Short mmCIF file of C-alpha atoms in Angstrom, two decimals:
data_model
loop_
_atom_site.label_atom_id
_atom_site.label_comp_id
_atom_site.label_asym_id
_atom_site.label_seq_id
_atom_site.Cartn_x
_atom_site.Cartn_y
_atom_site.Cartn_z
CA MET A 526 0.05 0.05 -0.17
CA TRP A 527 1.14 3.60 -0.85
CA LEU A 528 0.91 4.68 2.88
CA GLU A 529 2.93 1.96 4.09
CA ARG A 530 5.75 2.30 1.49
CA THR A 531 5.93 6.51 1.62
CA ARG A 532 5.26 7.06 5.21
CA LYS A 533 6.28 4.18 7.47
CA PRO A 534 3.17 3.87 9.65
CA VAL A 535 4.40 2.20 13.18
CA ARG A 536 1.68 -0.36 14.57
CA PHE A 537 0.90 0.57 18.20
CA ALA A 538 -2.50 -1.57 18.49
CA PRO A 539 -4.44 -4.00 16.53
CA GLY A 540 -5.22 -2.14 13.13
CA CYS A 541 -3.76 1.19 14.70
CA TYR A 542 -0.86 2.75 13.11
CA ARG A 543 0.76 5.94 13.99
CA VAL A 544 1.88 7.90 10.88
CA GLU A 545 4.63 10.82 11.28
CA PRO A 546 5.20 12.55 7.95
CA LEU A 547 7.81 15.08 8.27
CA GLY A 548 6.77 16.43 11.81
CA HIS A 549 2.80 16.07 11.55
CA LEU A 550 1.60 12.96 13.55
CA PHE A 551 -1.75 11.49 12.23
CA LEU A 552 -3.44 8.06 13.51
CA TRP A 553 -4.36 5.38 10.67
CA ILE A 554 -7.11 3.08 11.49
CA ALA A 555 -7.08 0.04 9.37
CA ALA A 556 -10.68 -1.31 9.96
CA ASN A 557 -9.93 -4.75 8.46
CA GLU A 558 -7.30 -5.40 10.84
CA LEU A 559 -9.46 -4.33 13.88
CA PRO A 560 -10.59 -6.99 16.54
CA LEU A 561 -14.31 -7.49 16.43
CA ARG A 562 -15.57 -5.64 19.45
CA ASP A 563 -18.60 -3.88 20.45
CA ASP A 564 -16.84 -0.75 21.33
CA LEU A 565 -15.20 -0.42 17.90
CA VAL A 566 -18.48 -0.82 15.78
CA PRO A 567 -18.37 2.74 14.47
CA PHE A 568 -14.93 1.87 13.12
CA LEU A 569 -15.72 -1.67 11.98
CA VAL A 570 -18.17 -0.94 9.42
CA ALA A 571 -15.43 0.50 7.15
CA ARG A 572 -14.34 -2.90 6.70
CA SER A 573 -14.41 -4.47 3.29
CA GLY A 574 -14.33 -7.94 1.57
CA ARG A 575 -14.29 -11.10 3.68
CA ALA A 576 -13.83 -8.87 6.78
CA LEU A 577 -17.15 -7.03 6.17
CA ASP A 578 -18.93 -10.46 5.84
CA GLU A 579 -17.26 -11.42 9.19
CA PHE A 580 -18.05 -8.36 10.75
CA ALA A 581 -21.99 -8.55 9.45
CA ARG A 582 -22.30 -12.17 10.96
CA TRP A 583 -20.61 -11.12 14.03
CA VAL A 584 -22.65 -8.02 14.56
CA ALA A 585 -26.10 -8.81 13.53
CA PRO A 586 -27.21 -10.58 17.06
CA ARG A 587 -25.67 -7.70 18.69
CA ARG A 588 -27.74 -4.81 17.07
CA SER A 589 -31.33 -4.15 16.68
CA PRO A 590 -33.24 -5.61 13.60
CA ARG A 591 -33.48 -1.88 12.31
CA TRP A 592 -29.74 -1.58 12.68
CA VAL A 593 -28.98 -4.79 10.80
CA LEU A 594 -31.40 -3.93 7.90
CA GLY A 595 -29.43 -0.61 7.48
CA MET A 596 -26.31 -2.27 7.55
CA LEU A 597 -27.54 -4.92 4.76
CA ARG A 598 -29.04 -1.98 2.81
CA TYR A 599 -25.81 0.36 2.69
CA LEU A 600 -22.88 -1.84 3.16
CA ALA A 601 -21.67 -3.99 0.20
CA MET A 602 -20.88 -7.35 1.87
CA SER A 603 -21.19 -10.57 -0.43
CA THR A 604 -24.59 -11.68 -1.52
CA SER A 605 -24.35 -15.11 0.37
CA VAL A 606 -23.94 -13.34 3.58
CA ARG A 607 -26.55 -10.52 2.93
CA LYS A 608 -29.07 -13.63 2.17
CA GLU A 609 -27.98 -15.46 5.28
CA LEU A 610 -28.48 -12.30 7.53
CA LEU A 611 -31.86 -11.64 5.80
CA TRP A 612 -33.12 -15.21 6.10
CA GLY A 613 -31.90 -14.97 9.66
CA PHE A 614 -34.65 -12.84 10.88
CA GLU A 615 -36.81 -15.09 12.85
CA LYS A 616 -40.06 -16.42 11.82
CA THR A 617 -42.69 -15.58 14.59
CA ASP A 618 -46.26 -15.68 15.32
CA ASP A 619 -45.96 -12.63 17.41
CA PRO A 620 -48.81 -10.30 16.19
CA GLU A 621 -46.66 -7.23 16.93
CA ILE A 622 -43.68 -8.18 15.00
CA LEU A 623 -46.02 -9.27 12.17
CA ALA A 624 -47.35 -5.81 11.94
CA ARG A 625 -44.23 -4.33 12.16
CA ASP A 626 -42.87 -6.46 9.64
CA GLN A 627 -46.02 -5.74 7.55
CA GLU A 628 -45.33 -2.02 7.80
CA ILE A 629 -41.62 -2.28 6.72
CA LEU A 630 -42.64 -4.18 3.55
CA GLU A 631 -45.81 -1.58 2.92
CA VAL A 632 -43.08 1.44 3.00
CA LEU A 633 -40.45 -0.51 1.00
CA LEU A 634 -42.86 -1.37 -1.60
CA ALA A 635 -44.53 2.37 -1.57
CA ALA A 636 -41.09 3.69 -1.83
CA ARG A 637 -40.04 1.53 -4.60
CA PRO A 638 -43.26 0.44 -6.75
CA HIS A 639 -41.08 -1.65 -8.95
CA LEU A 640 -40.24 -4.15 -6.57
CA MET A 641 -43.92 -5.21 -6.34
CA ALA A 642 -43.77 -6.17 -10.05
CA ARG A 643 -40.13 -7.96 -9.36
CA VAL A 644 -41.55 -9.82 -6.41
CA VAL A 645 -44.61 -10.89 -8.26
CA GLU A 646 -42.45 -12.09 -11.30
CA GLU A 647 -40.02 -13.87 -9.05
CA GLY A 648 -43.14 -15.44 -7.22
CA ARG A 649 -44.43 -16.79 -10.76
CA ARG A 650 -40.75 -18.12 -11.74
CA GLU A 651 -40.33 -19.95 -8.55
CA ALA A 652 -44.30 -21.41 -8.56
CA HIS A 653 -43.31 -22.48 -12.49
CA LEU A 654 -39.94 -24.08 -11.26
CA GLU A 655 -41.79 -25.92 -8.21
CA GLY A 656 -44.51 -27.04 -10.67
CA ARG A 657 -41.65 -28.46 -12.97
CA ARG A 658 -39.90 -30.20 -10.11
CA GLU A 659 -43.05 -31.48 -8.86
CA GLY A 660 -43.93 -32.68 -12.60
CA HIS A 661 -40.64 -34.09 -12.73
CA LEU A 662 -40.72 -36.13 -9.58
CA GLU A 663 -44.48 -37.40 -10.48
CA GLY A 664 -43.00 -38.58 -13.95
CA ARG A 665 -40.09 -40.42 -11.97
CA LEU A 666 -42.61 -41.89 -9.38
CA ILE A 667 -44.90 -43.20 -12.42
CA GLU A 668 -41.90 -44.64 -13.90
CA ALA A 669 -40.80 -46.29 -10.79
CA ARG A 670 -44.23 -47.79 -10.08
CA ALA A 671 -44.23 -49.18 -13.71
CA ALA A 672 -40.75 -50.90 -13.28
CA LEU A 673 -42.03 -52.39 -9.88
CA ARG A 674 -45.26 -53.85 -11.71
CA ARG A 675 -43.28 -55.22 -14.37
CA VAL A 676 -40.86 -57.10 -12.12
CA LEU A 677 -43.74 -58.42 -10.04
CA ALA A 678 -45.47 -59.61 -12.98
CA ARG A 679 -42.34 -61.22 -14.48
CA ARG A 680 -42.00 -63.00 -11.27
CA GLU A 681 -45.78 -63.62 -11.47
CA LEU A 682 -46.05 -62.47 -7.91
CA LYS A 683 -50.04 -61.41 -7.97
CA LEU A 684 -51.01 -57.67 -6.95
CA SER A 685 -54.20 -57.64 -4.74
CA PRO A 686 -56.38 -54.30 -4.97
CA GLU A 687 -55.12 -53.21 -1.76
CA ASP A 688 -51.45 -53.81 -3.00
CA GLU A 689 -52.28 -51.74 -6.18
CA ALA A 690 -53.58 -48.82 -4.07
CA ARG A 691 -50.84 -49.15 -1.77
CA ILE A 692 -48.38 -48.70 -4.80
CA ASP A 693 -50.62 -45.84 -6.44
CA ALA A 694 -50.63 -44.20 -2.84
CA CYS A 695 -46.99 -44.01 -2.25
CA GLY A 696 -45.30 -40.74 -3.10
CA ASP A 697 -41.95 -41.49 -1.66
CA LEU A 698 -39.64 -42.54 -4.31
CA ALA A 699 -37.29 -44.19 -2.15
CA THR A 700 -39.67 -46.64 -0.71
CA ILE A 701 -40.65 -47.62 -4.53
CA GLU A 702 -37.30 -48.25 -5.41
CA ARG A 703 -36.77 -50.14 -2.30
CA TRP A 704 -39.82 -52.03 -3.05
CA HIS A 705 -38.41 -53.03 -6.81
CA GLU A 706 -35.17 -54.11 -5.21
CA GLN A 707 -36.79 -56.45 -2.95
CA ALA A 708 -39.10 -57.76 -5.50
CA VAL A 709 -36.35 -58.94 -7.69
CA THR A 710 -35.81 -61.91 -4.87
CA ALA A 711 -39.18 -61.83 -2.86
CA THR A 712 -40.92 -65.19 -2.80
CA SER A 713 -44.37 -63.24 -2.09
CA THR A 714 -45.96 -59.96 -2.91
CA SER A 715 -46.10 -59.29 0.66
CA GLU A 716 -42.41 -59.82 1.23
CA ALA A 717 -41.62 -57.37 -1.84
CA LEU A 718 -43.69 -54.50 -0.53
CA GLN A 719 -42.31 -54.57 2.89
#
């Protein structure tokens, strides 16, 4: 760094340096080097990079939600830490906290109406992806049920109406796959569907 090359700072405490340029003394505080302590929070907010992420995780439980939201809004920390801290706000059934959350959301959306369109679009996209995931799982379940029935038929293990209903009702892919494996060597349908 330029300051270290031109002025030879002298470290006298963690993150604190005395700099003496030609008869004038000044103090240089390197926020990224400061220890995480409550009395240093005013200086610690100047951290950057990984040091800022570390500070954000450390300070979040020590400050009010309003303070933490301000930090999340104005400090350029990593996206992963920002999301981690946002999701860290506890879920609650407390009507007072829910009312405050509602008020925060209403003020934010009133101040930035474009966010509502974004939230709606992201909700649609997530619903679409969830539908695709559910459809994919349902497709795999249908295939697994058919494979199980083929093995049972080849082995001449008859399915009762109750067995058929049980296979159709099972929504757990791992269970159907286990039944399939068991059906390969089972001597009866009940043994296969254990």
